[in-house]
Amino acid sequence: GQSLEQPSEVTAVEGAIVQINCTYQTSGFYGLSWYQQHDGGAPTFLSYNALDGLEETGRFSSFLSRSDSYGYLLLQELQMKDSASYFCAVRAIYNFNKFYFGSGTKLNVKP
Amino acid sequence: DGGITQSPKYLFRKEGQNVTLSCEQNLNHDAMYWYRQDPGQGLRLIYYSQIVNDFQKGDIAEGYSVSREKKESFPLTVTSAQKNPTAFYLCASSIGGEGETQYFGPGTRLLVL
């Protein structure tokens, strides 16, 4: 089975750096993805780690360590518009079209 | 523009009624998905389809049904057997195979009268 755990809520101030963690228990997956969802909106894809290490996309970076069953999303130079929920997700190896999502982390950015 | 559309945006269901949520995509994606999201919660998989005329149950399929007669369409019916249907329903698609990115529609919010 698949289980992905995230903190329920994180608060940070504008301009700061924040890290959202995702720990998982899985029988096998292809890679770790991150999605952003604003209140009332649809999730949108942010980043993907197929291999261990850091992937950088502008202000957002994502990290994966398979040996530690751990990943994180790093958001730099926080802006008010970054206030949203963030979900980690994996695609199962045994059924390659089935995705599993974490419970999500609500990020509150304050002025 | 390519994308996923869902309709209606809001849907009201009466006791004992079946309702159908529409999902259409013009991305030429093989795989389509239905998720349920409750307030402050993550996404739970209801049904998914990897190819036309084939679909599999997800983690919470009871009280729901789907069909996949066309590649671009994947409607979800919430039946009267689903006793707690109030939720935000999200449809998504991916290219299938080794595709890692899911593309989501805007969602349908279902409320019970």
PDB file of C-alpha atoms in Angstrom:
ATOM      1  CA  GLY A   1       0.000   0.000   0.000  1.00  0.00           C
ATOM      2  CA  GLN A   2       0.905   3.649  -0.085  1.00  0.00           C
ATOM      3  CA  SER A   3       0.938   6.182   2.757  1.00  0.00           C
ATOM      4  CA  LEU A   4       2.203   9.753   2.476  1.00  0.00           C
ATOM      5  CA  GLU A   5       2.324  12.027   5.517  1.00  0.00           C
ATOM      6  CA  GLN A   6       2.580  15.798   5.573  1.00  0.00           C
ATOM      7  CA  PRO A   7       2.226  18.433   8.304  1.00  0.00           C
ATOM      8  CA  SER A   8      -1.303  19.797   8.274  1.00  0.00           C
ATOM      9  CA  GLU A   9      -0.398  23.479   8.422  1.00  0.00           C
ATOM     10  CA  VAL A  10       2.633  25.758   8.153  1.00  0.00           C
ATOM     11  CA  THR A  11       2.832  29.523   8.664  1.00  0.00           C
ATOM     12  CA  ALA A  12       5.581  31.833   7.390  1.00  0.00           C
ATOM     13  CA  VAL A  13       6.084  35.506   6.625  1.00  0.00           C
ATOM     14  CA  GLU A  14       6.394  37.156   3.241  1.00  0.00           C
ATOM     15  CA  GLY A  15       9.935  36.977   1.847  1.00  0.00           C
ATOM     16  CA  ALA A  16      10.919  34.018   4.026  1.00  0.00           C
ATOM     17  CA  ILE A  17      11.825  30.438   3.066  1.00  0.00           C
ATOM     18  CA  VAL A  18       9.611  27.512   4.045  1.00  0.00           C
ATOM     19  CA  GLN A  19      10.050  23.752   3.737  1.00  0.00           C
ATOM     20  CA  ILE A  20       7.098  21.356   3.475  1.00  0.00           C
ATOM     21  CA  ASN A  21       7.986  17.761   4.267  1.00  0.00           C
ATOM     22  CA  CYS A  22       6.540  14.527   2.932  1.00  0.00           C
ATOM     23  CA  THR A  23       7.390  11.175   4.480  1.00  0.00           C
ATOM     24  CA  TYR A  24       6.098   8.049   2.851  1.00  0.00           C
ATOM     25  CA  GLN A  25       5.647   4.323   3.233  1.00  0.00           C
ATOM     26  CA  THR A  26       5.255   2.702  -0.143  1.00  0.00           C
ATOM     27  CA  SER A  27       5.810  -0.629  -1.791  1.00  0.00           C
ATOM     28  CA  GLY A  28       7.325   1.077  -4.815  1.00  0.00           C
ATOM     29  CA  PHE A  29       6.866   4.200  -6.855  1.00  0.00           C
ATOM     30  CA  TYR A  30       8.315   5.956  -9.886  1.00  0.00           C
ATOM     31  CA  GLY A  31       8.899   9.390  -8.398  1.00  0.00           C
ATOM     32  CA  LEU A  32       7.565  12.098  -6.077  1.00  0.00           C
ATOM     33  CA  SER A  33       5.410  14.938  -7.383  1.00  0.00           C
ATOM     34  CA  TRP A  34       4.147  18.140  -5.790  1.00  0.00           C
ATOM     35  CA  TYR A  35       0.888  19.964  -6.469  1.00  0.00           C
ATOM     36  CA  GLN A  36      -0.444  23.355  -5.378  1.00  0.00           C
ATOM     37  CA  GLN A  37      -4.124  24.017  -4.690  1.00  0.00           C
ATOM     38  CA  HIS A  38      -5.619  27.402  -3.865  1.00  0.00           C
ATOM     39  CA  ASP A  39      -8.861  27.465  -1.888  1.00  0.00           C
ATOM     40  CA  GLY A  40     -11.765  26.373  -4.074  1.00  0.00           C
ATOM     41  CA  GLY A  41      -9.481  25.702  -7.018  1.00  0.00           C
ATOM     42  CA  ALA A  42      -7.987  22.752  -8.823  1.00  0.00           C
ATOM     43  CA  PRO A  43      -4.578  21.279  -7.985  1.00  0.00           C
ATOM     44  CA  THR A  44      -1.803  22.279 -10.384  1.00  0.00           C
ATOM     45  CA  PHE A  45       1.455  20.448 -10.939  1.00  0.00           C
ATOM     46  CA  LEU A  46       4.571  22.064  -9.462  1.00  0.00           C
ATOM     47  CA  SER A  47       7.509  19.680  -9.683  1.00  0.00           C
ATOM     48  CA  TYR A  48       8.641  16.073  -9.981  1.00  0.00           C
ATOM     49  CA  ASN A  49      11.646  14.115  -8.636  1.00  0.00           C
ATOM     50  CA  ALA A  50      12.369  10.862 -10.433  1.00  0.00           C
ATOM     51  CA  LEU A  51      15.813  10.527  -8.825  1.00  0.00           C
ATOM     52  CA  ASP A  52      17.283  11.401  -5.452  1.00  0.00           C
ATOM     53  CA  GLY A  53      18.442  14.979  -5.132  1.00  0.00           C
ATOM     54  CA  LEU A  54      17.251  18.501  -5.647  1.00  0.00           C
ATOM     55  CA  GLU A  55      15.175  19.810  -8.562  1.00  0.00           C
ATOM     56  CA  GLU A  56      14.876  23.580  -8.912  1.00  0.00           C
ATOM     57  CA  THR A  57      12.151  25.473 -10.735  1.00  0.00           C
ATOM     58  CA  GLY A  58      12.341  29.193 -10.093  1.00  0.00           C
ATOM     59  CA  ARG A  59      11.428  29.977  -6.485  1.00  0.00           C
ATOM     60  CA  PHE A  60      10.374  26.375  -5.878  1.00  0.00           C
ATOM     61  CA  SER A  61      12.697  23.424  -5.296  1.00  0.00           C
ATOM     62  CA  SER A  62      11.877  19.819  -4.507  1.00  0.00           C
ATOM     63  CA  PHE A  63      14.029  17.145  -2.932  1.00  0.00           C
ATOM     64  CA  LEU A  64      13.812  13.350  -2.732  1.00  0.00           C
ATOM     65  CA  SER A  65      15.751  10.801  -0.684  1.00  0.00           C
ATOM     66  CA  ARG A  66      14.531   7.260  -1.333  1.00  0.00           C
ATOM     67  CA  SER A  67      16.860   5.808   1.312  1.00  0.00           C
ATOM     68  CA  ASP A  68      15.170   8.023   3.944  1.00  0.00           C
ATOM     69  CA  SER A  69      11.645   7.666   2.472  1.00  0.00           C
ATOM     70  CA  TYR A  70      11.470  11.443   2.547  1.00  0.00           C
ATOM     71  CA  GLY A  71      10.978  14.404   0.314  1.00  0.00           C
ATOM     72  CA  TYR A  72      10.310  18.098   0.660  1.00  0.00           C
ATOM     73  CA  LEU A  73       9.160  21.160  -1.224  1.00  0.00           C
ATOM     74  CA  LEU A  74      11.138  24.342  -0.613  1.00  0.00           C
ATOM     75  CA  LEU A  75       9.554  27.691  -1.336  1.00  0.00           C
ATOM     76  CA  GLN A  76      11.825  30.747  -1.373  1.00  0.00           C
ATOM     77  CA  GLU A  77      11.052  34.482  -1.349  1.00  0.00           C
ATOM     78  CA  LEU A  78       7.529  33.733  -0.188  1.00  0.00           C
ATOM     79  CA  GLN A  79       4.741  35.829  -1.638  1.00  0.00           C
ATOM     80  CA  MET A  80       1.187  36.256  -0.417  1.00  0.00           C
ATOM     81  CA  LYS A  81      -0.048  34.367  -3.494  1.00  0.00           C
ATOM     82  CA  ASP A  82       1.832  31.281  -2.272  1.00  0.00           C
ATOM     83  CA  SER A  83      -0.832  30.837   0.415  1.00  0.00           C
ATOM     84  CA  ALA A  84      -2.381  27.538  -0.657  1.00  0.00           C
ATOM     85  CA  SER A  85      -2.398  23.822   0.115  1.00  0.00           C
ATOM     86  CA  TYR A  86       0.471  21.701  -1.123  1.00  0.00           C
ATOM     87  CA  PHE A  87       0.220  17.967  -1.804  1.00  0.00           C
ATOM     88  CA  CYS A  88       2.887  15.359  -2.423  1.00  0.00           C
ATOM     89  CA  ALA A  89       1.975  12.431  -4.668  1.00  0.00           C
ATOM     90  CA  VAL A  90       3.431   9.208  -6.024  1.00  0.00           C
ATOM     91  CA  ARG A  91       2.580   6.930  -8.944  1.00  0.00           C
ATOM     92  CA  ALA A  92       2.565   3.282  -7.926  1.00  0.00           C
ATOM     93  CA  ILE A  93       4.912   0.846  -9.673  1.00  0.00           C
ATOM     94  CA  TYR A  94       2.549  -2.115  -9.392  1.00  0.00           C
ATOM     95  CA  ASN A  95      -0.207  -0.124 -11.113  1.00  0.00           C
ATOM     96  CA  PHE A  96       1.541   2.567 -13.056  1.00  0.00           C
ATOM     97  CA  ASN A  97      -1.485   4.712 -13.739  1.00  0.00           C
ATOM     98  CA  LYS A  98      -2.679   4.980 -10.130  1.00  0.00           C
ATOM     99  CA  PHE A  99      -1.616   8.027  -8.124  1.00  0.00           C
ATOM    100  CA  TYR A 100      -1.600   8.441  -4.350  1.00  0.00           C
ATOM    101  CA  PHE A 101      -1.755  11.836  -2.664  1.00  0.00           C
ATOM    102  CA  GLY A 102      -0.706  13.013   0.777  1.00  0.00           C
ATOM    103  CA  SER A 103      -3.249  14.730   3.011  1.00  0.00           C
ATOM    104  CA  GLY A 104      -1.873  18.152   2.126  1.00  0.00           C
ATOM    105  CA  THR A 105      -0.163  21.031   3.952  1.00  0.00           C
ATOM    106  CA  LYS A 106      -1.905  24.370   4.221  1.00  0.00           C
ATOM    107  CA  LEU A 107       0.631  27.178   3.900  1.00  0.00           C
ATOM    108  CA  ASN A 108      -0.322  30.529   5.398  1.00  0.00           C
ATOM    109  CA  VAL A 109       1.863  33.432   4.275  1.00  0.00           C
ATOM    110  CA  LYS A 110       1.604  36.530   6.480  1.00  0.00           C
ATOM    111  CA  PRO A 111       2.729  40.074   5.693  1.00  0.00           C
TER     112      PRO A 111
ATOM    113  CA  ASP B   1      -6.634  25.670 -25.770  1.00  0.00           C
ATOM    114  CA  GLY B   2      -6.308  22.156 -24.387  1.00  0.00           C
ATOM    115  CA  GLY B   3      -7.664  21.328 -20.985  1.00  0.00           C
ATOM    116  CA  ILE B   4     -10.221  19.599 -18.828  1.00  0.00           C
ATOM    117  CA  THR B   5     -13.737  20.860 -18.277  1.00  0.00           C
ATOM    118  CA  GLN B   6     -16.151  19.802 -15.573  1.00  0.00           C
ATOM    119  CA  SER B   7     -19.812  20.637 -15.280  1.00  0.00           C
ATOM    120  CA  PRO B   8     -21.753  21.776 -13.478  1.00  0.00           C
ATOM    121  CA  LYS B   9     -19.736  23.909 -11.075  1.00  0.00           C
ATOM    122  CA  TYR B  10     -22.339  23.332  -8.341  1.00  0.00           C
ATOM    123  CA  LEU B  11     -24.791  20.456  -8.133  1.00  0.00           C
ATOM    124  CA  PHE B  12     -27.599  19.848  -5.693  1.00  0.00           C
ATOM    125  CA  ARG B  13     -28.850  16.366  -4.986  1.00  0.00           C
ATOM    126  CA  LYS B  14     -32.125  15.369  -3.414  1.00  0.00           C
ATOM    127  CA  GLU B  15     -32.503  12.342  -1.192  1.00  0.00           C
ATOM    128  CA  GLY B  16     -32.569   9.110  -3.195  1.00  0.00           C
ATOM    129  CA  GLN B  17     -31.531  10.789  -6.429  1.00  0.00           C
ATOM    130  CA  ASN B  18     -28.738   9.768  -8.796  1.00  0.00           C
ATOM    131  CA  VAL B  19     -26.712  12.628 -10.252  1.00  0.00           C
ATOM    132  CA  THR B  20     -24.076  12.653 -12.988  1.00  0.00           C
ATOM    133  CA  LEU B  21     -20.976  14.841 -13.069  1.00  0.00           C
ATOM    134  CA  SER B  22     -19.465  15.566 -16.451  1.00  0.00           C
ATOM    135  CA  CYS B  23     -15.743  15.503 -17.282  1.00  0.00           C
ATOM    136  CA  GLU B  24     -14.352  16.190 -20.755  1.00  0.00           C
ATOM    137  CA  GLN B  25     -10.726  16.546 -21.886  1.00  0.00           C
ATOM    138  CA  ASN B  26      -9.205  17.559 -25.224  1.00  0.00           C
ATOM    139  CA  LEU B  27      -5.617  16.763 -24.266  1.00  0.00           C
ATOM    140  CA  ASN B  28      -5.722  13.388 -26.029  1.00  0.00           C
ATOM    141  CA  HIS B  29      -4.831  11.727 -22.718  1.00  0.00           C
ATOM    142  CA  ASP B  30      -5.395   8.009 -22.270  1.00  0.00           C
ATOM    143  CA  ALA B  31      -5.831   7.989 -18.477  1.00  0.00           C
ATOM    144  CA  MET B  32      -8.612   9.737 -16.578  1.00  0.00           C
ATOM    145  CA  TYR B  33      -9.427   9.894 -12.861  1.00  0.00           C
ATOM    146  CA  TRP B  34     -12.089  10.941 -10.393  1.00  0.00           C
ATOM    147  CA  TYR B  35     -11.158  12.160  -6.918  1.00  0.00           C
ATOM    148  CA  ARG B  36     -13.217  13.222  -3.947  1.00  0.00           C
ATOM    149  CA  GLN B  37     -11.993  15.974  -1.639  1.00  0.00           C
ATOM    150  CA  ASP B  38     -13.605  16.742   1.711  1.00  0.00           C
ATOM    151  CA  PRO B  39     -12.952  20.077   3.495  1.00  0.00           C
ATOM    152  CA  GLY B  40      -9.350  20.322   4.693  1.00  0.00           C
ATOM    153  CA  GLN B  41      -8.550  16.863   3.378  1.00  0.00           C
ATOM    154  CA  GLY B  42      -6.473  15.328   0.631  1.00  0.00           C
ATOM    155  CA  LEU B  43      -7.609  13.667  -2.570  1.00  0.00           C
ATOM    156  CA  ARG B  44      -9.176  10.233  -2.455  1.00  0.00           C
ATOM    157  CA  LEU B  45      -9.409   8.177  -5.632  1.00  0.00           C
ATOM    158  CA  ILE B  46     -12.900   7.045  -6.636  1.00  0.00           C
ATOM    159  CA  TYR B  47     -12.372   5.489 -10.076  1.00  0.00           C
ATOM    160  CA  TYR B  48      -9.773   5.625 -12.811  1.00  0.00           C
ATOM    161  CA  SER B  49      -9.559   4.572 -16.430  1.00  0.00           C
ATOM    162  CA  GLN B  50      -6.400   3.762 -18.354  1.00  0.00           C
ATOM    163  CA  ILE B  51      -8.073   3.288 -21.721  1.00  0.00           C
ATOM    164  CA  VAL B  52     -11.461   3.531 -23.424  1.00  0.00           C
ATOM    165  CA  ASN B  53     -14.021   0.932 -22.296  1.00  0.00           C
ATOM    166  CA  ASP B  54     -11.946   0.018 -19.241  1.00  0.00           C
ATOM    167  CA  PHE B  55     -11.942   1.382 -15.700  1.00  0.00           C
ATOM    168  CA  GLN B  56     -10.903   0.292 -12.200  1.00  0.00           C
ATOM    169  CA  LYS B  57     -12.182   1.016  -8.725  1.00  0.00           C
ATOM    170  CA  GLY B  58     -10.173   3.320  -6.544  1.00  0.00           C
ATOM    171  CA  ASP B  59     -10.133   3.462  -2.770  1.00  0.00           C
ATOM    172  CA  ILE B  60     -13.697   4.761  -2.245  1.00  0.00           C
ATOM    173  CA  ALA B  61     -15.754   3.440  -5.185  1.00  0.00           C
ATOM    174  CA  GLU B  62     -18.836   2.368  -3.213  1.00  0.00           C
ATOM    175  CA  GLY B  63     -21.883   4.412  -4.178  1.00  0.00           C
ATOM    176  CA  TYR B  64     -20.317   5.680  -7.408  1.00  0.00           C
ATOM    177  CA  SER B  65     -20.269   4.477 -11.016  1.00  0.00           C
ATOM    178  CA  VAL B  66     -18.437   5.564 -14.171  1.00  0.00           C
ATOM    179  CA  SER B  67     -18.263   4.884 -17.889  1.00  0.00           C
ATOM    180  CA  ARG B  68     -15.553   5.456 -20.490  1.00  0.00           C
ATOM    181  CA  GLU B  69     -17.192   5.125 -23.897  1.00  0.00           C
ATOM    182  CA  LYS B  70     -15.077   7.860 -25.480  1.00  0.00           C
ATOM    183  CA  LYS B  71     -11.450   8.800 -24.913  1.00  0.00           C
ATOM    184  CA  GLU B  72     -12.324  12.399 -24.094  1.00  0.00           C
ATOM    185  CA  SER B  73     -15.184  11.746 -21.661  1.00  0.00           C
ATOM    186  CA  PHE B  74     -15.338  10.142 -18.202  1.00  0.00           C
ATOM    187  CA  PRO B  75     -18.664  10.905 -16.441  1.00  0.00           C
ATOM    188  CA  LEU B  76     -19.176  10.051 -12.779  1.00  0.00           C
ATOM    189  CA  THR B  77     -22.589   9.085 -11.376  1.00  0.00           C
ATOM    190  CA  VAL B  78     -23.192   9.551  -7.668  1.00  0.00           C
ATOM    191  CA  THR B  79     -25.881   7.042  -6.812  1.00  0.00           C
ATOM    192  CA  SER B  80     -28.422   7.036  -3.998  1.00  0.00           C
ATOM    193  CA  ALA B  81     -26.264   4.371  -2.325  1.00  0.00           C
ATOM    194  CA  GLN B  82     -23.665   7.056  -1.530  1.00  0.00           C
ATOM    195  CA  LYS B  83     -24.986   8.243   1.826  1.00  0.00           C
ATOM    196  CA  ASN B  84     -22.593  11.131   2.335  1.00  0.00           C
ATOM    197  CA  PRO B  85     -22.005  12.654  -1.115  1.00  0.00           C
ATOM    198  CA  THR B  86     -21.372  16.260  -0.083  1.00  0.00           C
ATOM    199  CA  ALA B  87     -17.819  16.996  -1.294  1.00  0.00           C
ATOM    200  CA  PHE B  88     -15.683  18.646  -3.964  1.00  0.00           C
ATOM    201  CA  TYR B  89     -15.223  16.312  -6.945  1.00  0.00           C
ATOM    202  CA  LEU B  90     -12.155  16.641  -9.138  1.00  0.00           C
ATOM    203  CA  CYS B  91     -11.576  15.027 -12.502  1.00  0.00           C
ATOM    204  CA  ALA B  92      -8.025  14.628 -13.801  1.00  0.00           C
ATOM    205  CA  SER B  93      -6.188  13.156 -16.750  1.00  0.00           C
ATOM    206  CA  SER B  94      -2.656  12.088 -17.608  1.00  0.00           C
ATOM    207  CA  ILE B  95      -1.025  10.849 -20.778  1.00  0.00           C
ATOM    208  CA  GLY B  96      -0.865   7.353 -19.314  1.00  0.00           C
ATOM    209  CA  GLY B  97       2.106   5.047 -19.589  1.00  0.00           C
ATOM    210  CA  GLU B  98       5.017   6.834 -17.933  1.00  0.00           C
ATOM    211  CA  GLY B  99       3.252  10.180 -17.643  1.00  0.00           C
ATOM    212  CA  GLU B 100       3.889  11.694 -14.220  1.00  0.00           C
ATOM    213  CA  THR B 101       1.769  14.821 -14.416  1.00  0.00           C
ATOM    214  CA  GLN B 102      -1.931  14.946 -13.678  1.00  0.00           C
ATOM    215  CA  TYR B 103      -4.018  17.756 -15.118  1.00  0.00           C
ATOM    216  CA  PHE B 104      -7.097  18.680 -13.133  1.00  0.00           C
ATOM    217  CA  GLY B 105     -10.433  20.155 -14.071  1.00  0.00           C
ATOM    218  CA  PRO B 106     -11.959  23.040 -12.069  1.00  0.00           C
ATOM    219  CA  GLY B 107     -14.101  20.704  -9.952  1.00  0.00           C
ATOM    220  CA  THR B 108     -17.768  20.214  -9.124  1.00  0.00           C
ATOM    221  CA  ARG B 109     -19.107  20.956  -5.665  1.00  0.00           C
ATOM    222  CA  LEU B 110     -21.935  18.577  -4.779  1.00  0.00           C
ATOM    223  CA  LEU B 111     -24.388  19.526  -2.054  1.00  0.00           C
ATOM    224  CA  VAL B 112     -27.285  17.563  -0.630  1.00  0.00           C
ATOM    225  CA  LEU B 113     -30.670  19.272  -0.207  1.00  0.00           C
TER     226      LEU B 113
END
